[in-house]
């Protein structure tokens, strides 16, 4: 099984906002961990809803400059997550600002080629800074200096 190709195909579907294709690639019992949000999601429907929330907040969202590699039943990706915040982000209104954040993601696939487990890492402080949602004094104290 070519797990890095499965990973690439999943990201391609995400970039097209093709939830039908993504749904067909996800095991119903998937577990997904977003370490940056300290959140664990269980089940295909909640996982796809999580992805829909990203698309609602960043309708032009996509993965860019990605490198993939496979290890057995796992695939790994490192790249950039890009988009413009033109939709609501949780309870916050759109900022109209762009995000361009580095991420790392691990996927595990079963023998039927379905995504069974995922874990993501990205810097939520950088994301908040790019969107103008981080208190400037907190950001500076932590060593982050957002550009205007």
PDB file of C-alpha atoms in Angstrom:
ATOM      1  CA  UNK A   1       0.000   0.000   0.000  1.00  0.00           C
ATOM      2  CA  UNK A   2       1.351   3.406  -1.005  1.00  0.00           C
ATOM      3  CA  UNK A   3       0.439   5.410   2.091  1.00  0.00           C
ATOM      4  CA  UNK A   4       2.194   8.605   1.027  1.00  0.00           C
ATOM      5  CA  UNK A   5       0.032   8.614  -2.143  1.00  0.00           C
ATOM      6  CA  UNK A   6      -3.094   8.116  -0.005  1.00  0.00           C
ATOM      7  CA  UNK A   7      -1.997  11.084   2.122  1.00  0.00           C
ATOM      8  CA  UNK A   8      -1.411  13.239  -0.986  1.00  0.00           C
ATOM      9  CA  UNK A   9      -4.800  12.192  -2.417  1.00  0.00           C
ATOM     10  CA  UNK A  10      -6.513  13.144   0.848  1.00  0.00           C
ATOM     11  CA  UNK A  11      -4.891  16.599   0.809  1.00  0.00           C
ATOM     12  CA  UNK A  12      -5.840  17.048  -2.846  1.00  0.00           C
ATOM     13  CA  UNK A  13      -9.471  16.302  -1.947  1.00  0.00           C
ATOM     14  CA  UNK A  14      -9.222  18.731   0.984  1.00  0.00           C
ATOM     15  CA  UNK A  15      -7.905  21.448  -1.338  1.00  0.00           C
ATOM     16  CA  UNK A  16     -10.915  20.897  -3.612  1.00  0.00           C
ATOM     17  CA  UNK A  17     -13.207  20.782  -0.541  1.00  0.00           C
ATOM     18  CA  UNK A  18     -14.347  17.403  -1.829  1.00  0.00           C
ATOM     19  CA  UNK A  19     -15.887  16.004   1.344  1.00  0.00           C
ATOM     20  CA  UNK A  20     -17.432  13.091  -0.533  1.00  0.00           C
ATOM     21  CA  UNK A  21     -13.968  11.812  -1.521  1.00  0.00           C
ATOM     22  CA  UNK A  22     -12.516  12.511   1.941  1.00  0.00           C
ATOM     23  CA  UNK A  23     -15.421  10.693   3.575  1.00  0.00           C
ATOM     24  CA  UNK A  24     -14.759   7.623   1.407  1.00  0.00           C
ATOM     25  CA  UNK A  25     -11.126   7.634   2.591  1.00  0.00           C
ATOM     26  CA  UNK A  26     -11.854   7.780   6.348  1.00  0.00           C
ATOM     27  CA  UNK A  27     -12.551   4.817   8.636  1.00  0.00           C
ATOM     28  CA  UNK A  28     -15.796   5.320  10.618  1.00  0.00           C
ATOM     29  CA  UNK A  29     -13.854   4.825  13.885  1.00  0.00           C
ATOM     30  CA  UNK A  30     -11.009   7.265  13.158  1.00  0.00           C
ATOM     31  CA  UNK A  31      -9.260   9.016  16.023  1.00  0.00           C
ATOM     32  CA  UNK A  32      -7.681  12.371  15.223  1.00  0.00           C
ATOM     33  CA  UNK A  33      -5.551  14.433  17.609  1.00  0.00           C
ATOM     34  CA  UNK A  34      -4.993  18.143  17.036  1.00  0.00           C
ATOM     35  CA  UNK A  35      -2.161  18.723  19.498  1.00  0.00           C
ATOM     36  CA  UNK A  36      -2.206  22.492  18.933  1.00  0.00           C
ATOM     37  CA  UNK A  37      -5.822  22.685  20.098  1.00  0.00           C
ATOM     38  CA  UNK A  38      -5.342  19.965  22.750  1.00  0.00           C
ATOM     39  CA  UNK A  39      -8.262  18.177  21.134  1.00  0.00           C
ATOM     40  CA  UNK A  40      -9.033  14.544  20.315  1.00  0.00           C
ATOM     41  CA  UNK A  41     -11.752  13.783  17.801  1.00  0.00           C
ATOM     42  CA  UNK A  42     -13.345  10.340  17.551  1.00  0.00           C
ATOM     43  CA  UNK A  43     -15.393   9.218  14.586  1.00  0.00           C
ATOM     44  CA  UNK A  44     -15.576  10.063  10.900  1.00  0.00           C
ATOM     45  CA  UNK A  45     -18.447  12.536  11.160  1.00  0.00           C
ATOM     46  CA  UNK A  46     -16.822  14.683  13.896  1.00  0.00           C
ATOM     47  CA  UNK A  47     -13.490  14.543  12.028  1.00  0.00           C
ATOM     48  CA  UNK A  48     -15.074  15.692   8.766  1.00  0.00           C
ATOM     49  CA  UNK A  49     -16.972  18.407  10.675  1.00  0.00           C
ATOM     50  CA  UNK A  50     -13.603  19.591  12.073  1.00  0.00           C
ATOM     51  CA  UNK A  51     -12.297  19.866   8.493  1.00  0.00           C
ATOM     52  CA  UNK A  52     -15.500  21.639   7.413  1.00  0.00           C
ATOM     53  CA  UNK A  53     -14.919  24.213  10.184  1.00  0.00           C
ATOM     54  CA  UNK A  54     -11.453  24.963   8.764  1.00  0.00           C
ATOM     55  CA  UNK A  55     -12.946  25.352   5.281  1.00  0.00           C
ATOM     56  CA  UNK A  56     -15.744  27.599   6.606  1.00  0.00           C
ATOM     57  CA  UNK A  57     -13.193  29.887   8.281  1.00  0.00           C
ATOM     58  CA  UNK A  58     -10.723  29.756   5.368  1.00  0.00           C
ATOM     59  CA  UNK A  59     -12.685  29.029   2.158  1.00  0.00           C
ATOM     60  CA  UNK A  60      -9.529  29.182   0.029  1.00  0.00           C
ATOM     61  CA  UNK A  61      -7.597  26.900   2.370  1.00  0.00           C
ATOM     62  CA  UNK A  62      -5.121  24.448   0.929  1.00  0.00           C
ATOM     63  CA  UNK A  63      -1.910  22.570   1.652  1.00  0.00           C
ATOM     64  CA  UNK A  64       1.215  23.853  -0.099  1.00  0.00           C
ATOM     65  CA  UNK A  65       4.894  22.957  -0.447  1.00  0.00           C
ATOM     66  CA  UNK A  66       4.285  19.563   1.129  1.00  0.00           C
ATOM     67  CA  UNK A  67       6.750  16.707   1.489  1.00  0.00           C
ATOM     68  CA  UNK A  68       5.457  13.192   2.147  1.00  0.00           C
ATOM     69  CA  UNK A  69       7.041   9.955   3.282  1.00  0.00           C
ATOM     70  CA  UNK A  70       5.734   6.553   4.264  1.00  0.00           C
ATOM     71  CA  UNK A  71       6.658   4.074   6.970  1.00  0.00           C
ATOM     72  CA  UNK A  72       4.657   0.847   6.808  1.00  0.00           C
ATOM     73  CA  UNK A  73       1.006   1.672   7.417  1.00  0.00           C
ATOM     74  CA  UNK A  74       1.801   5.298   8.293  1.00  0.00           C
ATOM     75  CA  UNK A  75       2.373   8.397   6.198  1.00  0.00           C
ATOM     76  CA  UNK A  76       3.854  11.693   7.260  1.00  0.00           C
ATOM     77  CA  UNK A  77       3.561  15.160   5.769  1.00  0.00           C
ATOM     78  CA  UNK A  78       5.223  18.458   6.480  1.00  0.00           C
ATOM     79  CA  UNK A  79       4.237  21.597   4.649  1.00  0.00           C
ATOM     80  CA  UNK A  80       2.321  24.848   4.760  1.00  0.00           C
ATOM     81  CA  UNK A  81      -1.334  25.375   5.500  1.00  0.00           C
ATOM     82  CA  UNK A  82      -2.533  28.481   3.656  1.00  0.00           C
ATOM     83  CA  UNK A  83      -5.760  30.409   3.381  1.00  0.00           C
ATOM     84  CA  UNK A  84      -7.545  33.679   4.089  1.00  0.00           C
ATOM     85  CA  UNK A  85      -9.835  34.047   7.078  1.00  0.00           C
ATOM     86  CA  UNK A  86     -13.018  35.256   5.372  1.00  0.00           C
ATOM     87  CA  UNK A  87     -15.446  33.156   7.400  1.00  0.00           C
ATOM     88  CA  UNK A  88     -16.141  32.958  11.141  1.00  0.00           C
ATOM     89  CA  UNK A  89     -13.477  31.292  13.253  1.00  0.00           C
ATOM     90  CA  UNK A  90     -15.412  29.740  16.120  1.00  0.00           C
ATOM     91  CA  UNK A  91     -17.194  32.646  17.812  1.00  0.00           C
ATOM     92  CA  UNK A  92     -14.874  35.242  16.252  1.00  0.00           C
ATOM     93  CA  UNK A  93     -15.739  37.140  13.084  1.00  0.00           C
ATOM     94  CA  UNK A  94     -13.506  36.854  10.034  1.00  0.00           C
ATOM     95  CA  UNK A  95     -10.340  38.933  10.156  1.00  0.00           C
ATOM     96  CA  UNK A  96      -9.755  39.024   6.406  1.00  0.00           C
ATOM     97  CA  UNK A  97      -6.110  38.156   7.107  1.00  0.00           C
ATOM     98  CA  UNK A  98      -4.076  35.364   5.576  1.00  0.00           C
ATOM     99  CA  UNK A  99      -2.551  32.417   7.363  1.00  0.00           C
ATOM    100  CA  UNK A 100       0.599  30.684   6.212  1.00  0.00           C
ATOM    101  CA  UNK A 101       1.611  28.198   8.908  1.00  0.00           C
ATOM    102  CA  UNK A 102       3.959  25.249   8.989  1.00  0.00           C
ATOM    103  CA  UNK A 103       2.476  21.933  10.034  1.00  0.00           C
ATOM    104  CA  UNK A 104       3.408  18.306  10.551  1.00  0.00           C
ATOM    105  CA  UNK A 105       0.829  15.547  10.253  1.00  0.00           C
ATOM    106  CA  UNK A 106       0.929  11.789  10.786  1.00  0.00           C
ATOM    107  CA  UNK A 107      -1.704   9.497   9.284  1.00  0.00           C
ATOM    108  CA  UNK A 108      -2.185   5.762   9.832  1.00  0.00           C
ATOM    109  CA  UNK A 109      -4.046   3.644   7.293  1.00  0.00           C
ATOM    110  CA  UNK A 110      -5.671   0.224   7.555  1.00  0.00           C
ATOM    111  CA  UNK A 111      -5.246  -2.597   5.032  1.00  0.00           C
ATOM    112  CA  UNK A 112      -8.305  -1.298   3.118  1.00  0.00           C
ATOM    113  CA  UNK A 113      -6.598   2.076   2.571  1.00  0.00           C
ATOM    114  CA  UNK A 114      -8.793   3.936   5.061  1.00  0.00           C
ATOM    115  CA  UNK A 115      -7.474   6.623   7.395  1.00  0.00           C
ATOM    116  CA  UNK A 116      -7.758   5.257  10.944  1.00  0.00           C
ATOM    117  CA  UNK A 117      -5.651   7.689  12.979  1.00  0.00           C
ATOM    118  CA  UNK A 118      -4.220  11.168  12.509  1.00  0.00           C
ATOM    119  CA  UNK A 119      -2.179  13.635  14.535  1.00  0.00           C
ATOM    120  CA  UNK A 120      -1.380  17.246  13.680  1.00  0.00           C
ATOM    121  CA  UNK A 121       1.134  19.755  15.017  1.00  0.00           C
ATOM    122  CA  UNK A 122       1.234  23.436  14.100  1.00  0.00           C
ATOM    123  CA  UNK A 123       1.966  26.639  15.993  1.00  0.00           C
ATOM    124  CA  UNK A 124      -1.330  28.125  17.112  1.00  0.00           C
ATOM    125  CA  UNK A 125       0.476  31.242  18.407  1.00  0.00           C
ATOM    126  CA  UNK A 126       1.798  31.937  14.905  1.00  0.00           C
ATOM    127  CA  UNK A 127      -1.692  31.357  13.508  1.00  0.00           C
ATOM    128  CA  UNK A 128      -3.235  33.726  16.064  1.00  0.00           C
ATOM    129  CA  UNK A 129      -0.537  36.315  15.386  1.00  0.00           C
ATOM    130  CA  UNK A 130      -1.068  36.180  11.630  1.00  0.00           C
ATOM    131  CA  UNK A 131      -4.794  36.664  12.131  1.00  0.00           C
ATOM    132  CA  UNK A 132      -4.308  39.539  14.605  1.00  0.00           C
ATOM    133  CA  UNK A 133      -5.955  37.519  17.371  1.00  0.00           C
ATOM    134  CA  UNK A 134      -3.024  37.346  19.793  1.00  0.00           C
ATOM    135  CA  UNK A 135      -2.437  40.017  22.384  1.00  0.00           C
ATOM    136  CA  UNK A 136       0.699  41.885  21.253  1.00  0.00           C
ATOM    137  CA  UNK A 137       2.304  41.949  24.723  1.00  0.00           C
ATOM    138  CA  UNK A 138       1.774  38.190  25.160  1.00  0.00           C
ATOM    139  CA  UNK A 139       3.222  37.504  21.733  1.00  0.00           C
ATOM    140  CA  UNK A 140       6.295  39.654  22.403  1.00  0.00           C
ATOM    141  CA  UNK A 141       6.816  38.053  25.812  1.00  0.00           C
ATOM    142  CA  UNK A 142       6.789  34.659  24.120  1.00  0.00           C
ATOM    143  CA  UNK A 143       9.239  35.876  21.493  1.00  0.00           C
ATOM    144  CA  UNK A 144       6.813  36.117  18.588  1.00  0.00           C
ATOM    145  CA  UNK A 145       6.914  39.364  16.644  1.00  0.00           C
ATOM    146  CA  UNK A 146       4.067  39.439  14.121  1.00  0.00           C
ATOM    147  CA  UNK A 147       4.593  41.603  11.081  1.00  0.00           C
ATOM    148  CA  UNK A 148       1.908  44.227  10.380  1.00  0.00           C
TER     149      UNK A 148
END
